[in-house]
Coordinates of C-alpha atoms in Angstrom, one line a residue:
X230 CA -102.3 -118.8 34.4
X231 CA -103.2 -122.8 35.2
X232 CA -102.5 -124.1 38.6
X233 CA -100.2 -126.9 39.6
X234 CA -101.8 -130.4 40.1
X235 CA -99.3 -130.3 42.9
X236 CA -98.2 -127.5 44.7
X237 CA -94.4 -127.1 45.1
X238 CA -93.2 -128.2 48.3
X239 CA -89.7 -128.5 48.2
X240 CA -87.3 -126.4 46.8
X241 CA -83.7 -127.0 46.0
X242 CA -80.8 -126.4 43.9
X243 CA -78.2 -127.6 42.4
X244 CA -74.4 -126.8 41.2
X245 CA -71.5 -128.2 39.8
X246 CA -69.1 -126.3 41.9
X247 CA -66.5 -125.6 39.5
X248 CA -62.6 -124.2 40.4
X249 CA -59.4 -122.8 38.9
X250 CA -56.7 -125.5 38.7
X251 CA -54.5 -123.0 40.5
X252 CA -56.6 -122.2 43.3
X253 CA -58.3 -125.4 44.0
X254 CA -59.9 -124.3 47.6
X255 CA -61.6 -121.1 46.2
X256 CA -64.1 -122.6 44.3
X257 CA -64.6 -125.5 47.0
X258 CA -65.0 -123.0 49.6
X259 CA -67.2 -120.9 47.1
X260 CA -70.1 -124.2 47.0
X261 CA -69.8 -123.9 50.8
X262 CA -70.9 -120.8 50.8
X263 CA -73.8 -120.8 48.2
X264 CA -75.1 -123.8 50.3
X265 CA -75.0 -122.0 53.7
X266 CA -76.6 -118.8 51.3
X267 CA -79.4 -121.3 50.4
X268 CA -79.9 -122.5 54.1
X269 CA -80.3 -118.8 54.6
X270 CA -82.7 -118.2 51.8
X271 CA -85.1 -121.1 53.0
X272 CA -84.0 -123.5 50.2
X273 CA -85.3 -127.1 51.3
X274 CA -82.2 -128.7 49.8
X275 CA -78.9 -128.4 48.5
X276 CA -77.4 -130.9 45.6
X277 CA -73.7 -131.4 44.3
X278 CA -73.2 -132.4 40.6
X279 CA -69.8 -134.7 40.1
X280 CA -66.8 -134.8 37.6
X281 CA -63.5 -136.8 37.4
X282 CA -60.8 -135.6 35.6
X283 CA -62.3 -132.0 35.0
X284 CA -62.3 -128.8 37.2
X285 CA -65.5 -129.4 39.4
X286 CA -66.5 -131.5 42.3
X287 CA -64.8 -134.6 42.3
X288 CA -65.7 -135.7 45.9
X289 CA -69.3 -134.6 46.5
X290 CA -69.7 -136.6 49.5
X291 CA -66.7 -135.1 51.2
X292 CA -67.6 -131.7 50.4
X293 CA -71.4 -132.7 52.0
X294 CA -69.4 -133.6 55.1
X295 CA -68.4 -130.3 55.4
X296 CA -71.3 -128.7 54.1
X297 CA -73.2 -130.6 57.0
X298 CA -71.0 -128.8 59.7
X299 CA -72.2 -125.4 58.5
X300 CA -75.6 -125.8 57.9
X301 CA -78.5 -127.1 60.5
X302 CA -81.5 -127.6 58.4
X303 CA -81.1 -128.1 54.5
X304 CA -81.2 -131.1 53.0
X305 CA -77.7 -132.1 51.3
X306 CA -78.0 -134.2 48.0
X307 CA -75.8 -135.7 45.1
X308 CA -76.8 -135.6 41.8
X309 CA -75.9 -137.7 41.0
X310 CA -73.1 -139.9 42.1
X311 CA -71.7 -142.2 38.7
X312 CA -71.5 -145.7 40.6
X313 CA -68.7 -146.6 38.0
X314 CA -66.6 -144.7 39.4
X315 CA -67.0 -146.5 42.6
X316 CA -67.1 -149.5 45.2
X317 CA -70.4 -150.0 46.6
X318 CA -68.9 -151.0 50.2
X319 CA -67.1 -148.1 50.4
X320 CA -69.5 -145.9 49.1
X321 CA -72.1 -146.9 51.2
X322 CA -70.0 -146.8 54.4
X323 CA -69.1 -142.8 53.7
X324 CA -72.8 -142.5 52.9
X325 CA -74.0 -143.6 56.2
X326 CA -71.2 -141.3 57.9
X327 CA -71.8 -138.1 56.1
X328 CA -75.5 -138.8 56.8
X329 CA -75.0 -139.5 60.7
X330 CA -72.9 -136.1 60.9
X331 CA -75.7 -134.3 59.2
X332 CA -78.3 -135.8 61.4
X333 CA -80.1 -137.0 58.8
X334 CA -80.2 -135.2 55.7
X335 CA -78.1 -136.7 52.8
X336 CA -80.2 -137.6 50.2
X337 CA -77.5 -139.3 47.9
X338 CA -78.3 -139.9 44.2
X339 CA -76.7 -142.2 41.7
X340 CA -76.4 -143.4 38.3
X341 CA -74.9 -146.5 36.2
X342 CA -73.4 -146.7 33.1
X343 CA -69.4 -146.6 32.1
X344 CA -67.0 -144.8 33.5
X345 CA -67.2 -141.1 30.8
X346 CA -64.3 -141.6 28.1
X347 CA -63.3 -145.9 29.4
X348 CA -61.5 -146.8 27.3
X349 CA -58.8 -143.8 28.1
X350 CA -59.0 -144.1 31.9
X351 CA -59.5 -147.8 32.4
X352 CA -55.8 -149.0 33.0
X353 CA -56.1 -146.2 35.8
X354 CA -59.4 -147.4 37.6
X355 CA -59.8 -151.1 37.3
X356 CA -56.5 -151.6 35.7
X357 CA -57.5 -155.8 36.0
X358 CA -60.5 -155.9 36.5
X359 CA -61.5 -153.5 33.4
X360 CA -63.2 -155.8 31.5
X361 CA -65.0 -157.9 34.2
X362 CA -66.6 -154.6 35.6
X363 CA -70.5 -154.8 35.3
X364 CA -71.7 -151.1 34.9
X365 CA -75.6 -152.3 35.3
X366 CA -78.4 -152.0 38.1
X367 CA -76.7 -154.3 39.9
X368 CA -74.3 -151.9 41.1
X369 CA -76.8 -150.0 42.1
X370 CA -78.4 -152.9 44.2
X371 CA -75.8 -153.5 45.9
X372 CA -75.1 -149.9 47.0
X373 CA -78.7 -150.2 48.4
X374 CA -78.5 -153.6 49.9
X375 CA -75.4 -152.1 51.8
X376 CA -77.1 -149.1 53.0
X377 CA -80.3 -150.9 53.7
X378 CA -78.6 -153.0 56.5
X379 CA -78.0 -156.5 54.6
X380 CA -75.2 -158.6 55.4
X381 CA -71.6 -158.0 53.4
X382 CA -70.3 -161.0 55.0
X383 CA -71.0 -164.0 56.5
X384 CA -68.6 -163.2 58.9
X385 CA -69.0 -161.4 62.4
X386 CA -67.7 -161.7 66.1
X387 CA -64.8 -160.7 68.2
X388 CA -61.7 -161.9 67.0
X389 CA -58.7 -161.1 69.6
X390 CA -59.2 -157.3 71.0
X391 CA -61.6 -156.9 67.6
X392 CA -65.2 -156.7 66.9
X393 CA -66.8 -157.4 63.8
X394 CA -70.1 -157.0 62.5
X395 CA -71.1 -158.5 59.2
X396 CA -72.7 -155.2 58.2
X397 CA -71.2 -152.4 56.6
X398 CA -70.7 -149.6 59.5
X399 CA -71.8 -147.1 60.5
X400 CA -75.4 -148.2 59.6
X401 CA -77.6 -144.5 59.4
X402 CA -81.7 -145.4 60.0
X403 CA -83.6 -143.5 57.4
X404 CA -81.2 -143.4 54.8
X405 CA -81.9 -146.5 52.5
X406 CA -85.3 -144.4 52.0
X407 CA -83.7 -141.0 50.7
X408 CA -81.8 -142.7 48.2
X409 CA -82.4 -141.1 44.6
X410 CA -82.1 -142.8 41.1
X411 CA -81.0 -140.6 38.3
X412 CA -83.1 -141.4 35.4
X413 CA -83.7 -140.5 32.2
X414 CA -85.0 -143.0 29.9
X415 CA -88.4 -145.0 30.5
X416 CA -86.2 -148.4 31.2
X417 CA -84.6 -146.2 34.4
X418 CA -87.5 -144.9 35.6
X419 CA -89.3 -148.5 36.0
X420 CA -86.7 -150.1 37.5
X421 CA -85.9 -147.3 40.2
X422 CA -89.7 -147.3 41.1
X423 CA -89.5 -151.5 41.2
X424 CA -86.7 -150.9 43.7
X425 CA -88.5 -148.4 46.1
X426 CA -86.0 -145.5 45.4
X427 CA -87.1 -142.1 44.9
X428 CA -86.7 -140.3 41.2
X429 CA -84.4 -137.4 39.9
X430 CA -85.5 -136.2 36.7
X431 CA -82.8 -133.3 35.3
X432 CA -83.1 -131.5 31.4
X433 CA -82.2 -134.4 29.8
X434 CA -84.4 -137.2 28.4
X435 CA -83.8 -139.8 26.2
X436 CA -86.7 -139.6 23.3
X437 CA -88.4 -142.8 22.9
X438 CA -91.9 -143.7 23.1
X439 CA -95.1 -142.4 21.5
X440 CA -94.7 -138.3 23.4
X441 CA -91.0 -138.8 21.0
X442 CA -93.3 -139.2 17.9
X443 CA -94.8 -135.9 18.4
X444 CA -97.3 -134.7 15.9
X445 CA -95.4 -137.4 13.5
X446 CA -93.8 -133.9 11.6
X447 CA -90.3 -134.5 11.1
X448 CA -89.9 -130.5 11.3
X449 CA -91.1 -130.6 15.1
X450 CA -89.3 -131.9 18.1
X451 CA -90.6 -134.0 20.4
X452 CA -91.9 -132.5 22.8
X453 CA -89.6 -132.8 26.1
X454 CA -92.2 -132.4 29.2
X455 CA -94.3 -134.9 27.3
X456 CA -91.6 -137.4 27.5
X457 CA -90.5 -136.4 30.9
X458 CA -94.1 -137.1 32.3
X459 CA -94.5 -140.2 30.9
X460 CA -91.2 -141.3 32.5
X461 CA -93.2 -139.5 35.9
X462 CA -96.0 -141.9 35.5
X463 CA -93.8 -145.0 34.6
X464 CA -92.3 -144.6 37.9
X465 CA -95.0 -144.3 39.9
X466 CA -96.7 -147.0 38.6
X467 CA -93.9 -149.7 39.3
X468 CA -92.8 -147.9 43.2
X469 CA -94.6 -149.3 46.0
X470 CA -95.8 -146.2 47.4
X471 CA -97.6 -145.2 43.6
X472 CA -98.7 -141.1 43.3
X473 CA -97.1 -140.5 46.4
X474 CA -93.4 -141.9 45.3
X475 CA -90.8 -138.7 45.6
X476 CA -89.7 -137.1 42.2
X477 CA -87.6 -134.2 41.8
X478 CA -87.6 -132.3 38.7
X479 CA -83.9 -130.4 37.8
X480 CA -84.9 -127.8 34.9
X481 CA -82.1 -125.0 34.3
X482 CA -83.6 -121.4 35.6
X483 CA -82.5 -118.3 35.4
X484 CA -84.7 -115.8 37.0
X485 CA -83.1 -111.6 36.3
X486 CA -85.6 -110.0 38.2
X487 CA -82.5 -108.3 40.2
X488 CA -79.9 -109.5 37.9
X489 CA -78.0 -106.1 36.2
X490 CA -78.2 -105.3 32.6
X491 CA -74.4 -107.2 32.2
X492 CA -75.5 -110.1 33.7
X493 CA -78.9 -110.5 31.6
X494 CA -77.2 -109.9 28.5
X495 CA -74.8 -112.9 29.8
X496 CA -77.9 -115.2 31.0
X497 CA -79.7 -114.5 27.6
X498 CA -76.5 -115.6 25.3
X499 CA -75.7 -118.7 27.7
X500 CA -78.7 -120.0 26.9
X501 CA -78.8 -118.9 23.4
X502 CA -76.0 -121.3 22.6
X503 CA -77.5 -124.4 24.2
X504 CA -80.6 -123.6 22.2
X505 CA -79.4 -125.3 19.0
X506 CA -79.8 -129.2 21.1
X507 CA -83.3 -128.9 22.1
X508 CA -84.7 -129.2 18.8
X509 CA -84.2 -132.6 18.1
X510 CA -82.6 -135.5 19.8
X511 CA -78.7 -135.7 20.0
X512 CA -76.6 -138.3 19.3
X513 CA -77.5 -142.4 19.1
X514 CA -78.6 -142.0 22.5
X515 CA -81.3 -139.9 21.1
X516 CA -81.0 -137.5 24.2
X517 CA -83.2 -134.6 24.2
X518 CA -82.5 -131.4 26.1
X519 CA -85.1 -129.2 28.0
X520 CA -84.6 -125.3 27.1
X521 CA -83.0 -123.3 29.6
X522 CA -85.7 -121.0 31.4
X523 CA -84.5 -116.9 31.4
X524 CA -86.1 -114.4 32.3
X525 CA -88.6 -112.7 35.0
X526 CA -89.7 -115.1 37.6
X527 CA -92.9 -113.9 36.7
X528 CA -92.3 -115.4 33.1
X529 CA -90.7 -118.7 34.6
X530 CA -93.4 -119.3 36.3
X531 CA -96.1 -119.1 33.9
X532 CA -93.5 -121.7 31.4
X533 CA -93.4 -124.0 34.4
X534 CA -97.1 -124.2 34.9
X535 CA -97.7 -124.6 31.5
X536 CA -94.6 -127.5 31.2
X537 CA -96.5 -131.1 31.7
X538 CA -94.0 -133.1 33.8
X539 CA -93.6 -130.1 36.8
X540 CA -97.4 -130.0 37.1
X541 CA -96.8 -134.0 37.8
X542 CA -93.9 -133.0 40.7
X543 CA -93.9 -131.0 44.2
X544 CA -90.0 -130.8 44.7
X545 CA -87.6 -129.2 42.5
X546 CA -83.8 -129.0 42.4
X547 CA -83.0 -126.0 40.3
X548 CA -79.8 -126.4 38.3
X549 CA -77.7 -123.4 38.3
X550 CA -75.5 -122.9 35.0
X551 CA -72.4 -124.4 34.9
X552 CA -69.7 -121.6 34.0
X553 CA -71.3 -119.0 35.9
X554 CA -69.3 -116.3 38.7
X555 CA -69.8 -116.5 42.6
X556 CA -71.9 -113.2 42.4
X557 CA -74.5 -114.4 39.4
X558 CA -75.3 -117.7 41.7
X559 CA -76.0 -115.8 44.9
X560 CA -78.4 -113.0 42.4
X561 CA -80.0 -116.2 40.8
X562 CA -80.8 -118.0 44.2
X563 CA -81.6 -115.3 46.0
X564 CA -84.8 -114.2 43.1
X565 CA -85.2 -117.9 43.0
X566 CA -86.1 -118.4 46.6
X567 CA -87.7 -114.4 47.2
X568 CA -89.6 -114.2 43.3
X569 CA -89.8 -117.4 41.9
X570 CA -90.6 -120.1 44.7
X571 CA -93.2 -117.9 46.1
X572 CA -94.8 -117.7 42.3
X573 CA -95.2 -121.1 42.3
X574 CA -96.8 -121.5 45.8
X575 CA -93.6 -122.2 47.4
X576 CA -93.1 -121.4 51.0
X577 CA -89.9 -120.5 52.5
X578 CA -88.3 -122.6 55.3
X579 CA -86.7 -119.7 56.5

């Protein structure tokens, strides 16, 4: 089996935490527990996906605030948080609190772009401003002058019994350098390195460049790690601190090592259905999808060193399937961290 270029070092996972519209609280309470599981297990980190308007985590951040009040040691992430949805102000100023109350270990990650489906929720969310709304990088850059400490006024002083400072408050030291970019096109991946962010790299790609051109066979995909790696390097080159800039990879896994018969045969068919969109790029977007990973960790493993982007990384944020039950994410975290971390040179925090 070939070795890493760089041993895993970090560990993490990540969920969407979804609920039952009629019980709201169990599913909520449900992501608490799998983090405080993974704090158990030695996971290095933890990391909420978000949704609006559908039946998963809504509120990451506030569900990281709690998180942080039952857990000591894991790192607590976003992945990642749409800005569009949000004020940059605001944001940053729950940032810096959840990250105070944590002591240190949000790692928040964002994205830009519209708001999913505008044009049907607009008149709800920026109902007039809709059409003045920039959705860009400089949404982002603003989240990160925020956090970073620059002014958001050029006001400041006492005024009466009041005091105020002309930066956002709380401010949280450390935190404007564990802020993550969510990238997935070559375009991303430059400008997050140029702005000294750290990179979150997930199973989707957008297929451009020469790795999209594959073999020049129309019959063969392009080949996804390829891409993914050259988005790696891109990074790296344009962030100030070059090979040693952060990079989390977020692959799908699905180790059954102790998973029963039912729950294999449910594993194998999940993935079987998302198969059909890795072979060629999807929509205008051209987005490419990496192939869920089943089977023994044993198996994962050897995929994983032979995949060309995660011999590139040495942290990894896991994504655990979407629709699965409570039971199937505490069997696929717990061979994760005992089977498959260790097969890749992992070493357990716990």
């Amino acid at each position: 089996m070939p070795s890493t270029s760089r041993p895993l070092r970090k560990l993490g996972f990540l969920t969407i935490g979804l609920f039952d519209e009629a019980d709201p609280r169990r599913g909520h309470e449900s992501t608490l527990e799998i983090i405080e599981l993974g704090e158990r297990l030695g996971f290095d980190s933890a990391w909420l996906r978000h949704r609006h308007l559908q039946y998963g985590i809504s509120s990451p951040v506030a569900v990281l605030a709690a998180a942080s009040q039952r857990t000591r040691r894991i790192d607590l992430g976003t992945a990642v948080i749409p800005l569009g949805w949000e004020n940059p102000l605001r944001l940053a100023e729950d940032l810096a609190t959840v990250d105070l109350l944590s002591d240190g270990r949000l790692n928040p990650g964002v994205s830009v772009g519209p708001p999913m489906h505008y044009d049907r929720v607009k008149e709800a969310l920026y109902p007039d401003t809709a059409d003045a709304e920039d959705f860009g990088y400089e949404r982002v850059r603003r989240l990160l002058d925020f956090v970073r400490g620059k002014p958001a006024t050029d006001f400041s002083g006492t005024e009466g019994f009041e005091v105020f400072a002309d930066r956002v408050q709380p401010q949280s030291p450390g935190l404007g350098g564990r802020m993550w970019y969510g990238g997935g096109s070559l375009r991303s991946a430059r400008w997050a390195g140029e702005q000294g962010m750290n990179l979150l790299t997930s199973s989707v790609v957008k297929a451009e460049g020469p790795e999209a051109e594959g073999s020049g066979d129309p019959e063969r995909a392009p080949d996804f790690a390829e891409i993914q790696l050259a988005h790696i390097r891109a990074f790296r080159t344009q962030h100030p601190d070059g090979e040693n800039a952060r990079v989390s990879q977020g692959l799908v896994v699905i180790p059954t090592d102790s998973a029963t018969p039912e729950q294999r045969a449910k594993y194998e068919e999940y993935a079987a259905k998302r198969t059909p969109r890795t072979t060629a790029p999807q929509g205008p977007a051209r987005l490419l999808f990496a192939p869920d990973l089943v089977g023994t960790a044993a198996e994962i493993a050897e995929r994983l060193h032979a995949h060309a982007a995660f011999r590139e990384v040495d942290e990894v944020a896991f994504a655990l399937p979407f629709t699965f039950e409570h039971e199937d994410y505490v069997q696929i975290l717990t061979d994760i961290a005992t089977r498959l971390g260790p097969a890749l040179g992992w070493r357990s925090a716990a």
